[in-house]
């Protein structure tokens, strides 16, 4: 088994999956529509338990929900209705569209290619109106299927090396990722997408938890084999990627059984045939943790990383005051969200941009971010059209609440090129690139730091989506030409790796204002 601490595997994977002008032109891959994977995991032999359909409204403003979290020791336990809200707002079906080949289901959070490779499982002790058990969430039917009866939270407590948030959580959501469902289109690059798509979903889930008054913590340090075994997934196809501890109760779960029996449950094949991409499975194995001691040591890493102090012209952010802040509730904003397909070339304002950046970057409660409030990704911007801010390239100093200008000028053409030559990033008011200094991250967190850095990017990107839609702006995630992005923001970004891109502006379909 490859050691997580020998982080060459993650470095190699990242280098091997870079996009460049040439790489996308010489790739002969095409999407085989006759072998398109099913968008849902189906257990044909298990009975469905429908979730309550009429969802309670929290009424909490989206811009508050994405930026606040409930203190860790607040006693709170979700009931079945709250469980339904959490699931709907993070992974529920919010829109359907007909196309010549059938129906396309769009979900609460953005996902690359609308392929939705992230599955959700619940592991809970007894909750109000929900028996203790392990359940799979079926978004198409908006229901649960019970995989195991009884309280198995102790298995996750052991698997996370005694993580305190897991110890006291009445509900744990396990997110898994299915290779083929996304690799059908994106091939080897799918492992990056695991972090992105799991992350956007978690942005919604964390916001929903905050709106419901539930403490929440993202946990990436766990024994992979134990968690996969508990869910009884085939780890060659589907793997646990993140856990979220939700709520807090004083009692600890019962100790886990020595052996978790296999279930051997039937599932419907995703496609007639699946193409294997071994590079991703190697990346996953190399970032797996093998003992509770290794998990504990992994969690203890301090990821304090600050940008060098600004050397160029700076501009203080001017976020909207609480009184000016749009108060559209989280439920409404999530239902309204969708990726913008065409941006109008009209400006957003500096207070809108400031609010986006400030609200989205107040910190993520995660076991790989210690002390709380640290961040692995740095945000670099191409400002195309923001009233009150000269067009140019900027870096965001989060701890200082300011933007440093790296170069002034009209870079619309560069923004379009860097976003894989898509008009979206050229037309948007601003393109926000996430870059990370991978070497020190991988030295500290090993190969698993690669999962963490992609996941964090997805969470921050998901929050930016919600912060945009809360202000009636549009947003879309985009992919990019890796090394060209670093080159564009260098020398400041020298040595960093491009991780994520989101473009924000006014949708061409909607009148500005
Ligand atoms: C990380 C990420 C990258 C994406 N990259 C692109 C892209 O390169 N081009 C594009 O048109 N859409 C891109 N999208 C948008 C997805 O296609 C979109 O989220 C998906 O079709 C679901 O639709 P919805 O977001 O409107 O619900 C991206 C989304 C995410 C989350």
Short mmCIF file of C-alpha atoms and ligand atoms in Angstrom, two decimals:
data_model
loop_
_atom_site.label_atom_id
_atom_site.label_comp_id
_atom_site.label_asym_id
_atom_site.label_seq_id
_atom_site.Cartn_x
_atom_site.Cartn_y
_atom_site.Cartn_z
CA UNK A 1 0.00 0.00 0.00
CA UNK A 2 1.38 3.46 -0.93
CA UNK A 3 2.14 5.72 2.01
CA UNK A 4 0.04 8.90 2.20
CA UNK A 5 3.14 10.80 3.29
CA UNK A 6 5.00 10.07 0.07
CA UNK A 7 3.17 12.82 -1.76
CA UNK A 8 4.68 12.26 -5.18
CA UNK A 9 1.49 10.44 -6.20
CA UNK A 10 -0.66 13.56 -5.87
CA UNK A 11 1.94 15.71 -7.59
CA UNK A 12 2.17 13.23 -10.45
CA UNK A 13 -1.62 13.00 -10.77
CA UNK A 14 -1.93 16.78 -10.88
CA UNK A 15 0.75 17.16 -13.55
CA UNK A 16 -0.74 14.34 -15.64
CA UNK A 17 -4.23 15.86 -15.66
CA UNK A 18 -3.39 19.42 -16.65
CA UNK A 19 -5.24 20.99 -19.55
CA UNK A 20 -3.27 22.95 -22.10
CA UNK A 21 -4.05 24.42 -25.51
CA UNK A 22 -2.40 21.36 -27.05
CA UNK A 23 -3.68 18.67 -24.68
CA UNK A 24 -7.32 19.33 -25.43
CA UNK A 25 -6.65 19.33 -29.18
CA UNK A 26 -4.80 16.03 -29.28
CA UNK A 27 -7.23 14.19 -26.98
CA UNK A 28 -9.31 11.89 -29.22
CA UNK A 29 -11.94 11.32 -26.48
CA UNK A 30 -15.61 11.67 -27.39
CA UNK A 31 -18.74 11.10 -25.34
CA UNK A 32 -20.29 7.75 -26.18
CA UNK A 33 -23.98 8.57 -25.81
CA UNK A 34 -24.95 4.92 -26.29
CA UNK A 35 -23.02 4.11 -23.10
CA UNK A 36 -24.04 7.13 -21.03
CA UNK A 37 -24.06 6.30 -17.28
CA UNK A 38 -27.24 6.44 -15.23
CA UNK A 39 -27.45 9.66 -13.22
CA UNK A 40 -28.62 7.83 -10.07
CA UNK A 41 -27.54 4.86 -7.97
CA UNK A 42 -30.42 2.39 -7.84
CA UNK A 43 -30.91 -0.41 -5.29
CA UNK A 44 -33.70 -2.41 -7.00
CA UNK A 45 -34.40 -4.74 -4.07
CA UNK A 46 -34.71 -2.24 -1.23
CA UNK A 47 -37.93 -0.58 -0.20
CA UNK A 48 -38.14 3.20 -0.44
CA UNK A 49 -39.05 5.35 2.53
CA UNK A 50 -40.34 8.68 1.24
CA UNK A 51 -39.08 11.86 2.88
CA UNK A 52 -41.54 14.59 3.83
CA UNK A 53 -42.16 16.58 0.66
CA UNK A 54 -43.44 19.87 2.03
CA UNK A 55 -40.28 21.52 3.25
CA UNK A 56 -40.22 23.92 6.19
CA UNK A 57 -38.79 27.31 5.28
CA UNK A 58 -35.96 28.50 7.52
CA UNK A 59 -36.32 32.07 6.22
CA UNK A 60 -32.61 32.63 7.01
CA UNK A 61 -30.89 34.96 4.53
CA UNK A 62 -28.56 33.05 2.19
CA UNK A 63 -25.77 35.58 2.74
CA UNK A 64 -25.96 34.86 6.49
CA UNK A 65 -26.24 31.10 6.08
CA UNK A 66 -23.11 30.83 3.91
CA UNK A 67 -20.99 32.95 6.21
CA UNK A 68 -21.98 31.80 9.68
CA UNK A 69 -21.78 28.52 11.52
CA UNK A 70 -23.38 27.26 14.71
CA UNK A 71 -20.90 26.87 17.62
CA UNK A 72 -19.64 23.30 17.85
CA UNK A 73 -21.11 22.43 21.26
CA UNK A 74 -24.63 23.76 20.70
CA UNK A 75 -27.02 20.92 21.58
CA UNK A 76 -29.14 20.24 18.52
CA UNK A 77 -30.43 17.17 16.75
CA UNK A 78 -32.25 17.16 13.40
CA UNK A 79 -35.68 15.53 13.08
CA UNK A 80 -36.84 13.83 9.89
CA UNK A 81 -38.08 17.10 8.39
CA UNK A 82 -34.72 18.75 8.99
CA UNK A 83 -33.02 15.73 7.41
CA UNK A 84 -35.24 16.18 4.36
CA UNK A 85 -34.33 19.86 4.17
CA UNK A 86 -30.60 19.14 4.42
CA UNK A 87 -30.82 16.57 1.63
CA UNK A 88 -33.04 18.62 -0.67
CA UNK A 89 -31.00 21.79 -0.34
CA UNK A 90 -27.70 20.02 -1.00
CA UNK A 91 -28.49 17.25 -3.48
CA UNK A 92 -32.20 17.46 -4.32
CA UNK A 93 -33.65 17.86 -7.80
CA UNK A 94 -34.52 21.50 -8.33
CA UNK A 95 -35.20 21.58 -12.09
CA UNK A 96 -35.95 19.19 -14.97
CA UNK A 97 -35.30 19.78 -18.64
CA UNK A 98 -36.33 17.71 -21.64
CA UNK A 99 -33.79 17.05 -24.35
CA UNK A 100 -33.96 14.78 -27.43
CA UNK A 101 -32.40 11.85 -25.53
CA UNK A 102 -34.67 12.09 -22.48
CA UNK A 103 -34.97 14.15 -19.32
CA UNK A 104 -32.14 15.94 -17.53
CA UNK A 105 -32.41 16.48 -13.80
CA UNK A 106 -30.65 19.50 -12.35
CA UNK A 107 -29.71 19.50 -8.71
CA UNK A 108 -29.37 21.99 -5.88
CA UNK A 109 -25.60 22.39 -6.29
CA UNK A 110 -23.55 22.86 -9.44
CA UNK A 111 -21.79 19.77 -10.75
CA UNK A 112 -19.41 19.33 -13.68
CA UNK A 113 -21.24 18.27 -16.82
CA UNK A 114 -24.46 17.82 -14.74
CA UNK A 115 -23.21 14.28 -14.11
CA UNK A 116 -23.71 14.28 -10.31
CA UNK A 117 -21.19 11.65 -9.27
CA UNK A 118 -21.67 12.41 -5.56
CA UNK A 119 -23.96 10.06 -3.59
CA UNK A 120 -25.14 10.76 -0.04
CA UNK A 121 -25.54 8.24 2.78
CA UNK A 122 -26.83 8.92 6.28
CA UNK A 123 -25.45 7.24 9.37
CA UNK A 124 -27.48 8.06 12.45
CA UNK A 125 -28.50 7.06 15.91
CA UNK A 126 -32.25 7.33 16.45
CA UNK A 127 -33.60 10.74 15.38
CA UNK A 128 -37.17 12.04 15.76
CA UNK A 129 -39.17 10.02 13.18
CA UNK A 130 -36.09 8.26 11.80
CA UNK A 131 -34.77 4.99 13.22
CA UNK A 132 -31.08 4.44 13.80
CA UNK A 133 -29.46 3.06 10.67
CA UNK A 134 -27.38 3.53 7.54
CA UNK A 135 -29.43 4.94 4.65
CA UNK A 136 -28.87 5.83 1.01
CA UNK A 137 -30.48 9.02 -0.30
CA UNK A 138 -32.43 8.57 -3.55
CA UNK A 139 -32.86 12.08 -5.04
CA UNK A 140 -35.08 10.99 -7.95
CA UNK A 141 -37.72 9.63 -5.59
CA UNK A 142 -36.81 11.96 -2.72
CA UNK A 143 -36.55 9.12 -0.27
CA UNK A 144 -34.24 6.92 1.74
CA UNK A 145 -33.36 3.25 1.50
CA UNK A 146 -32.19 1.53 4.64
CA UNK A 147 -28.96 -0.40 4.11
CA UNK A 148 -28.38 -1.35 7.76
CA UNK A 149 -30.50 -1.11 10.90
CA UNK A 150 -29.02 0.08 14.21
CA UNK A 151 -26.61 2.75 15.37
CA UNK A 152 -23.30 2.50 13.47
CA UNK A 153 -21.99 5.96 14.36
CA UNK A 154 -19.36 4.17 16.49
CA UNK A 155 -17.85 2.74 13.29
CA UNK A 156 -17.31 6.26 12.01
CA UNK A 157 -15.99 7.41 15.38
CA UNK A 158 -13.37 4.70 15.25
CA UNK A 159 -12.67 5.32 11.55
CA UNK A 160 -12.00 9.00 12.24
CA UNK A 161 -9.58 8.26 15.07
CA UNK A 162 -12.00 9.66 17.68
CA UNK A 163 -12.83 12.96 15.91
CA UNK A 164 -14.81 14.91 18.58
CA UNK A 165 -17.43 16.28 16.16
CA UNK A 166 -18.21 12.73 14.98
CA UNK A 167 -18.32 11.47 18.59
CA UNK A 168 -21.22 13.76 19.45
CA UNK A 169 -23.02 13.99 16.11
CA UNK A 170 -26.51 12.44 16.03
CA UNK A 171 -26.29 12.45 12.21
CA UNK A 172 -23.33 11.95 9.91
CA UNK A 173 -23.67 12.38 6.15
CA UNK A 174 -21.10 10.42 4.14
CA UNK A 175 -20.44 11.68 0.61
CA UNK A 176 -19.11 9.16 -1.88
CA UNK A 177 -17.93 9.73 -5.43
CA UNK A 178 -18.48 7.34 -8.36
CA UNK A 179 -15.66 7.33 -10.90
CA UNK A 180 -17.45 6.23 -14.04
CA UNK A 181 -20.39 8.58 -13.77
CA UNK A 182 -18.06 11.55 -14.26
CA UNK A 183 -15.13 9.87 -16.08
CA UNK A 184 -17.46 9.00 -18.96
CA UNK A 185 -16.93 12.63 -19.99
CA UNK A 186 -13.89 13.86 -18.11
CA UNK A 187 -11.64 10.76 -18.03
CA UNK A 188 -8.68 10.97 -15.64
CA UNK A 189 -9.45 14.53 -14.60
CA UNK A 190 -12.50 13.26 -12.72
CA UNK A 191 -10.57 12.90 -9.47
CA UNK A 192 -10.25 16.70 -9.38
CA UNK A 193 -13.99 16.90 -10.03
CA UNK A 194 -14.66 14.74 -6.98
CA UNK A 195 -13.38 17.58 -4.83
CA UNK A 196 -15.13 20.28 -6.87
CA UNK A 197 -18.54 18.62 -7.04
CA UNK A 198 -18.48 17.31 -3.50
CA UNK A 199 -17.42 20.81 -2.46
CA UNK A 200 -20.26 22.74 -4.13
CA UNK A 201 -22.69 20.28 -2.54
CA UNK A 202 -21.08 20.84 0.87
CA UNK A 203 -21.34 24.61 0.50
CA UNK A 204 -25.11 24.15 0.28
CA UNK A 205 -25.18 21.56 3.06
CA UNK A 206 -23.16 23.73 5.46
CA UNK A 207 -25.41 26.70 4.71
CA UNK A 208 -28.53 24.58 5.28
CA UNK A 209 -27.10 23.31 8.58
CA UNK A 210 -26.38 26.87 9.72
CA UNK A 211 -29.92 27.94 8.74
CA UNK A 212 -31.36 25.02 10.74
CA UNK A 213 -29.27 25.80 13.83
CA UNK A 214 -27.12 22.67 13.54
CA UNK A 215 -23.39 22.62 14.21
CA UNK A 216 -21.57 21.06 11.25
CA UNK A 217 -18.02 19.94 10.56
CA UNK A 218 -16.46 18.51 7.41
CA UNK A 219 -14.22 15.55 8.15
CA UNK A 220 -11.74 14.33 5.55
CA UNK A 221 -9.52 12.26 7.84
CA UNK A 222 -10.88 8.72 8.08
CA UNK A 223 -9.95 5.11 7.49
CA UNK A 224 -11.10 4.63 3.93
CA UNK A 225 -11.61 0.89 4.11
CA UNK A 226 -13.83 1.05 7.23
CA UNK A 227 -16.11 3.74 5.83
CA UNK A 228 -16.40 2.07 2.43
CA UNK A 229 -17.15 -1.23 4.13
CA UNK A 230 -19.87 0.30 6.29
CA UNK A 231 -21.62 1.61 3.17
CA UNK A 232 -20.82 -1.60 1.34
CA UNK A 233 -19.66 0.25 -1.78
CA UNK A 234 -17.32 -1.35 -4.32
CA UNK A 235 -14.19 0.81 -3.84
CA UNK A 236 -13.04 0.10 -7.38
CA UNK A 237 -16.06 2.11 -8.51
CA UNK A 238 -17.28 4.30 -5.67
CA UNK A 239 -15.35 5.74 -2.72
CA UNK A 240 -16.13 7.72 0.43
CA UNK A 241 -14.71 11.22 -0.04
CA UNK A 242 -15.95 13.34 2.87
CA UNK A 243 -18.00 13.07 6.04
CA UNK A 244 -20.11 15.80 7.63
CA UNK A 245 -20.90 15.66 11.34
CA UNK A 246 -24.26 17.35 11.96
CA UNK A 247 -25.74 18.38 15.30
CA UNK A 248 -24.42 17.78 18.80
CA UNK A 249 -25.63 15.53 21.62
CA UNK A 250 -23.91 14.71 24.92
CA UNK A 251 -24.14 10.91 24.57
CA UNK A 252 -21.48 8.91 22.74
CA UNK A 253 -22.48 6.21 20.21
CA UNK A 254 -22.31 2.54 21.17
CA UNK A 255 -18.94 0.91 20.37
CA UNK A 256 -18.71 -0.59 16.90
CA UNK A 257 -18.79 -4.30 16.17
CA UNK A 258 -15.43 -5.93 15.51
CA UNK A 259 -16.57 -6.97 12.03
CA UNK A 260 -18.86 -5.07 9.71
CA UNK A 261 -20.72 -7.74 7.74
CA UNK A 262 -20.90 -7.26 3.96
CA UNK A 263 -24.38 -6.64 2.55
CA UNK A 264 -24.01 -7.84 -1.02
CA UNK A 265 -26.85 -5.58 -2.15
CA UNK A 266 -27.78 -5.53 -5.79
CA UNK A 267 -27.39 -2.21 -7.65
CA UNK A 268 -28.31 -1.43 -11.26
CA UNK A 269 -25.19 -1.15 -13.51
CA UNK A 270 -24.51 2.45 -14.54
CA UNK A 271 -23.70 1.58 -18.17
CA UNK A 272 -23.34 -1.46 -20.40
CA UNK A 273 -19.59 -1.18 -19.89
CA UNK A 274 -17.31 1.01 -17.85
CA UNK A 275 -13.89 2.35 -18.80
CA UNK A 276 -11.32 2.16 -16.03
CA UNK A 277 -8.87 5.02 -15.42
CA UNK A 278 -6.23 3.46 -13.15
CA UNK A 279 -4.45 6.79 -12.52
CA UNK A 280 -7.37 7.91 -10.38
CA UNK A 281 -7.57 4.71 -8.41
CA UNK A 282 -3.82 4.99 -7.77
CA UNK A 283 -4.30 8.57 -6.61
CA UNK A 284 -7.06 7.45 -4.30
CA UNK A 285 -5.11 4.52 -2.85
CA UNK A 286 -2.06 6.73 -2.31
CA UNK A 287 -4.17 9.23 -0.36
CA UNK A 288 -5.88 6.62 1.80
CA UNK A 289 -5.28 6.43 5.54
CA UNK A 290 -4.67 3.02 7.03
CA UNK A 291 -4.76 3.25 10.83
CA UNK A 292 -6.48 5.37 13.52
CA UNK A 293 -3.03 6.68 14.53
CA UNK A 294 -2.38 7.83 10.98
CA UNK A 295 -5.77 9.60 10.96
CA UNK A 296 -5.02 11.38 14.24
CA UNK A 297 -1.57 12.48 13.06
CA UNK A 298 -3.10 13.71 9.79
CA UNK A 299 -5.65 15.83 11.62
CA UNK A 300 -3.00 17.52 13.77
CA UNK A 301 -1.41 19.36 10.86
CA UNK A 302 -1.49 23.15 11.06
CA UNK A 303 -2.08 24.64 7.66
CA UNK A 304 -1.19 28.25 8.42
CA UNK A 305 -0.43 29.90 5.11
CA UNK A 306 -0.55 33.60 4.48
CA UNK A 307 0.15 35.59 1.37
CA UNK A 308 3.18 37.87 1.52
CA UNK A 309 2.15 41.43 2.54
CA UNK A 310 0.87 43.47 -0.40
CA UNK A 311 3.59 45.15 -2.44
CA UNK A 312 1.42 46.93 -5.03
CA UNK A 313 -1.57 49.27 -5.04
CA UNK A 314 -4.31 48.08 -2.71
CA UNK A 315 -7.98 48.72 -2.40
CA UNK A 316 -10.08 48.00 0.69
CA UNK A 317 -13.18 45.85 0.17
CA UNK A 318 -16.46 47.72 0.64
CA UNK A 319 -19.04 45.04 1.48
CA UNK A 320 -22.69 45.98 1.81
CA UNK A 321 -23.69 46.81 5.37
CA UNK A 322 -26.08 44.46 7.20
CA UNK A 323 -28.91 46.94 6.50
CA UNK A 324 -28.15 46.98 2.74
CA UNK A 325 -27.60 43.23 2.47
CA UNK A 326 -30.13 41.35 0.29
CA UNK A 327 -32.10 39.08 2.60
CA UNK A 328 -33.38 36.49 0.12
CA UNK A 329 -33.74 33.25 2.09
CA UNK A 330 -31.44 30.32 1.48
CA UNK A 331 -34.21 28.06 0.11
CA UNK A 332 -35.19 30.66 -2.49
CA UNK A 333 -31.58 31.29 -3.54
CA UNK A 334 -30.81 27.58 -3.92
CA UNK A 335 -33.91 27.07 -6.05
CA UNK A 336 -32.98 30.07 -8.17
CA UNK A 337 -29.34 28.99 -8.65
CA UNK A 338 -28.25 27.58 -11.96
CA UNK A 339 -25.05 28.07 -13.89
CA UNK A 340 -25.16 31.16 -16.10
CA UNK A 341 -24.92 30.14 -19.77
CA UNK A 342 -24.33 33.65 -21.16
CA UNK A 343 -23.16 36.74 -19.33
CA UNK A 344 -24.13 40.30 -20.26
CA UNK A 345 -21.08 42.54 -20.51
CA UNK A 346 -22.48 44.86 -17.86
CA UNK A 347 -20.65 45.83 -14.68
CA UNK A 348 -21.28 44.68 -11.15
CA UNK A 349 -20.45 47.07 -8.32
CA UNK A 350 -17.52 47.04 -5.93
CA UNK A 351 -19.85 46.48 -2.93
CA UNK A 352 -21.34 43.44 -4.72
CA UNK A 353 -17.89 41.98 -5.42
CA UNK A 354 -16.73 42.81 -1.88
CA UNK A 355 -19.78 41.10 -0.39
CA UNK A 356 -19.16 38.01 -2.49
CA UNK A 357 -15.55 37.71 -1.44
CA UNK A 358 -16.05 38.61 2.19
CA UNK A 359 -19.08 36.39 2.80
CA UNK A 360 -17.68 33.37 0.96
CA UNK A 361 -14.31 33.39 2.70
CA UNK A 362 -15.12 33.57 6.39
CA UNK A 363 -13.83 30.06 6.98
CA UNK A 364 -14.93 26.47 6.55
CA UNK A 365 -15.34 24.19 9.58
CA UNK A 366 -13.14 21.29 8.42
CA UNK A 367 -10.67 18.96 10.06
CA UNK A 368 -7.95 19.88 7.54
CA UNK A 369 -8.17 23.60 8.33
CA UNK A 370 -6.46 24.16 11.61
CA UNK A 371 -6.54 26.69 13.20
CA UNK A 372 -10.12 27.47 12.12
CA UNK A 373 -10.29 30.19 9.51
CA UNK A 374 -7.22 29.12 7.56
CA UNK A 375 -7.56 28.50 3.84
CA UNK A 376 -5.51 26.38 1.42
CA UNK A 377 -6.50 28.22 -1.78
CA UNK A 378 -5.61 31.81 -2.69
CA UNK A 379 -8.03 33.81 -4.81
CA UNK A 380 -6.76 35.70 -7.87
CA UNK A 381 -9.11 37.83 -9.96
CA UNK A 382 -9.39 39.13 -13.48
CA UNK A 383 -11.64 42.13 -13.14
CA UNK A 384 -13.34 42.84 -16.46
CA UNK A 385 -16.06 45.21 -15.38
CA UNK A 386 -16.60 46.27 -11.78
CA UNK A 387 -17.75 49.83 -11.03
CA UNK A 388 -15.22 51.43 -8.69
CA UNK A 389 -12.37 49.05 -9.56
CA UNK A 390 -10.04 49.58 -12.55
CA UNK A 391 -9.96 46.52 -14.86
CA UNK A 392 -6.93 44.34 -14.20
CA UNK A 393 -5.47 41.38 -12.35
CA UNK A 394 -5.75 41.27 -8.56
CA UNK A 395 -5.01 39.01 -5.61
CA UNK A 396 -7.38 38.89 -2.64
CA UNK A 397 -5.81 39.37 0.81
CA UNK A 398 -8.45 37.70 2.91
CA UNK A 399 -7.04 38.48 6.34
CA UNK A 400 -6.62 42.16 5.43
CA UNK A 401 -9.93 42.50 3.57
CA UNK A 402 -8.28 44.06 0.53
CA UNK A 403 -7.44 43.54 -3.11
CA UNK A 404 -3.90 44.06 -4.36
CA UNK A 405 -3.56 45.10 -7.99
CA UNK A 406 -1.01 42.96 -9.84
CA UNK A 407 -1.46 44.64 -13.23
CA UNK A 408 -4.00 47.07 -14.68
CA UNK A 409 -5.54 46.66 -18.11
CA UNK A 410 -8.31 45.09 -20.10
CA UNK A 411 -7.78 41.32 -19.84
CA UNK A 412 -11.12 40.07 -21.18
CA UNK A 413 -9.40 38.14 -23.96
CA UNK A 414 -7.01 36.52 -21.45
CA UNK A 415 -9.90 35.64 -19.13
CA UNK A 416 -11.71 33.94 -22.01
CA UNK A 417 -8.60 32.06 -23.12
CA UNK A 418 -7.66 30.89 -19.61
CA UNK A 419 -11.21 29.57 -19.06
CA UNK A 420 -10.62 27.01 -21.81
CA UNK A 421 -11.49 29.53 -24.50
CA UNK A 422 -15.08 29.86 -23.34
CA UNK A 423 -16.86 33.17 -23.77
CA UNK A 424 -18.24 32.90 -20.25
CA UNK A 425 -15.10 34.14 -18.49
CA UNK A 426 -14.51 36.85 -21.12
CA UNK A 427 -18.04 38.22 -20.79
CA UNK A 428 -18.35 37.93 -16.99
CA UNK A 429 -17.72 40.96 -14.79
CA UNK A 430 -15.07 39.06 -12.89
CA UNK A 431 -13.29 35.71 -13.16
CA UNK A 432 -12.06 34.34 -9.83
CA UNK A 433 -9.22 31.84 -10.07
CA UNK A 434 -8.21 29.65 -7.13
CA UNK A 435 -4.51 28.83 -6.90
CA UNK A 436 -2.74 26.79 -4.25
CA UNK A 437 0.86 26.26 -3.28
CA UNK A 438 0.61 22.49 -3.53
CA UNK A 439 4.13 21.56 -2.41
CA UNK A 440 3.84 22.70 1.25
CA UNK A 441 0.24 21.45 1.43
CA UNK A 442 1.31 18.00 0.25
CA UNK A 443 4.31 18.06 2.60
CA UNK A 444 1.96 18.71 5.53
CA UNK A 445 -1.10 16.65 4.61
CA UNK A 446 0.42 14.10 2.25
CA UNK A 447 -1.47 12.97 -0.83
CA UNK A 448 -4.70 13.46 1.06
CA UNK A 449 -3.95 17.17 1.08
CA UNK A 450 -4.83 17.02 -2.62
CA UNK A 451 -8.34 15.83 -1.77
CA UNK A 452 -8.55 18.63 0.81
CA UNK A 453 -7.40 21.40 -1.49
CA UNK A 454 -9.87 20.42 -4.24
CA UNK A 455 -12.69 20.01 -1.74
CA UNK A 456 -12.02 23.38 -0.12
CA UNK A 457 -12.04 24.99 -3.59
CA UNK A 458 -15.42 23.40 -4.32
CA UNK A 459 -16.84 24.63 -1.00
CA UNK A 460 -15.60 28.19 -1.53
CA UNK A 461 -16.76 28.08 -5.16
CA UNK A 462 -20.18 26.84 -4.03
CA UNK A 463 -20.41 29.69 -1.54
CA UNK A 464 -19.50 32.18 -4.29
CA UNK A 465 -22.32 30.74 -6.42
CA UNK A 466 -24.79 31.28 -3.58
CA UNK A 467 -23.42 34.74 -2.73
CA UNK A 468 -23.87 35.72 -6.39
CA UNK A 469 -27.44 34.41 -6.68
CA UNK A 470 -28.36 35.98 -3.33
CA UNK A 471 -27.48 39.32 -4.97
CA UNK A 472 -29.38 38.41 -8.16
CA UNK A 473 -26.14 37.99 -10.09
CA UNK A 474 -25.15 34.94 -12.12
CA UNK A 475 -22.21 32.57 -11.74
CA UNK A 476 -20.65 29.53 -13.34
CA UNK A 477 -17.80 27.20 -12.53
CA UNK A 478 -15.34 26.75 -15.37
CA UNK A 479 -12.38 24.66 -16.22
CA UNK A 480 -9.05 26.16 -17.32
CA UNK A 481 -5.61 25.87 -18.91
CA UNK A 482 -3.58 25.06 -15.81
CA UNK A 483 -0.10 26.42 -16.43
CA UNK A 484 -1.30 29.41 -18.42
CA UNK A 485 -3.31 30.53 -15.37
CA UNK A 486 -0.20 30.40 -13.17
CA UNK A 487 1.81 32.24 -15.82
CA UNK A 488 -0.81 34.96 -16.13
CA UNK A 489 -0.72 35.75 -12.39
CA UNK A 490 3.07 35.41 -12.07
CA UNK A 491 5.44 36.48 -10.66
CA UNK A 492 3.01 36.72 -7.71
CA UNK A 493 1.64 33.21 -8.31
CA UNK A 494 4.97 31.62 -9.22
CA UNK A 495 5.09 27.98 -8.16
CA UNK A 496 1.35 27.74 -7.43
CA UNK A 497 -1.10 25.40 -9.13
CA UNK A 498 -4.44 26.34 -10.67
CA UNK A 499 -7.23 24.58 -8.79
CA UNK A 500 -10.64 26.12 -9.62
CA UNK A 501 -12.33 28.91 -11.54
CA UNK A 502 -15.67 30.65 -11.14
CA UNK A 503 -16.97 33.52 -13.28
CA UNK A 504 -19.51 36.02 -11.95
CA UNK A 505 -21.58 38.76 -13.52
CA UNK A 506 -25.04 39.61 -14.80
CA UNK A 507 -26.78 36.93 -16.77
CA UNK A 508 -27.59 38.06 -20.31
CA UNK A 509 -31.08 36.63 -19.78
CA UNK A 510 -31.83 38.91 -16.85
CA UNK A 511 -32.00 42.69 -16.75
CA UNK A 512 -29.20 44.12 -14.58
CA UNK A 513 -30.24 45.64 -11.27
C1 LIG B 1 -16.32 23.04 -10.92
C2 LIG B 1 -17.24 23.30 -12.06
C3 LIG B 1 -16.72 23.47 -13.34
C4 LIG B 1 -17.57 23.74 -14.40
N1 LIG B 1 -17.04 23.96 -15.64
C5 LIG B 1 -17.84 24.36 -16.66
C6 LIG B 1 -17.28 24.70 -17.92
O1 LIG B 1 -16.06 24.61 -18.13
N2 LIG B 1 -18.14 25.13 -18.89
C7 LIG B 1 -19.47 25.25 -18.67
O2 LIG B 1 -20.19 25.67 -19.57
N3 LIG B 1 -20.03 24.91 -17.47
C8 LIG B 1 -19.24 24.48 -16.46
N4 LIG B 1 -19.80 24.17 -15.23
C9 LIG B 1 -21.25 24.27 -15.01
C10 LIG B 1 -21.92 22.90 -15.03
O3 LIG B 1 -22.03 22.46 -16.35
C11 LIG B 1 -23.29 22.98 -14.34
O4 LIG B 1 -23.07 23.14 -12.97
C12 LIG B 1 -24.13 21.75 -14.58
O5 LIG B 1 -24.52 21.66 -15.92
C13 LIG B 1 -25.37 21.77 -13.71
O6 LIG B 1 -26.17 22.87 -14.02
P1 LIG B 1 -26.58 24.00 -12.98
O7 LIG B 1 -25.31 24.49 -12.33
O8 LIG B 1 -27.24 25.06 -13.81
O9 LIG B 1 -27.48 23.41 -11.96
C14 LIG B 1 -18.97 23.84 -14.17
C15 LIG B 1 -19.48 23.63 -12.90
C16 LIG B 1 -18.63 23.34 -11.85
C17 LIG B 1 -19.20 23.11 -10.47
#
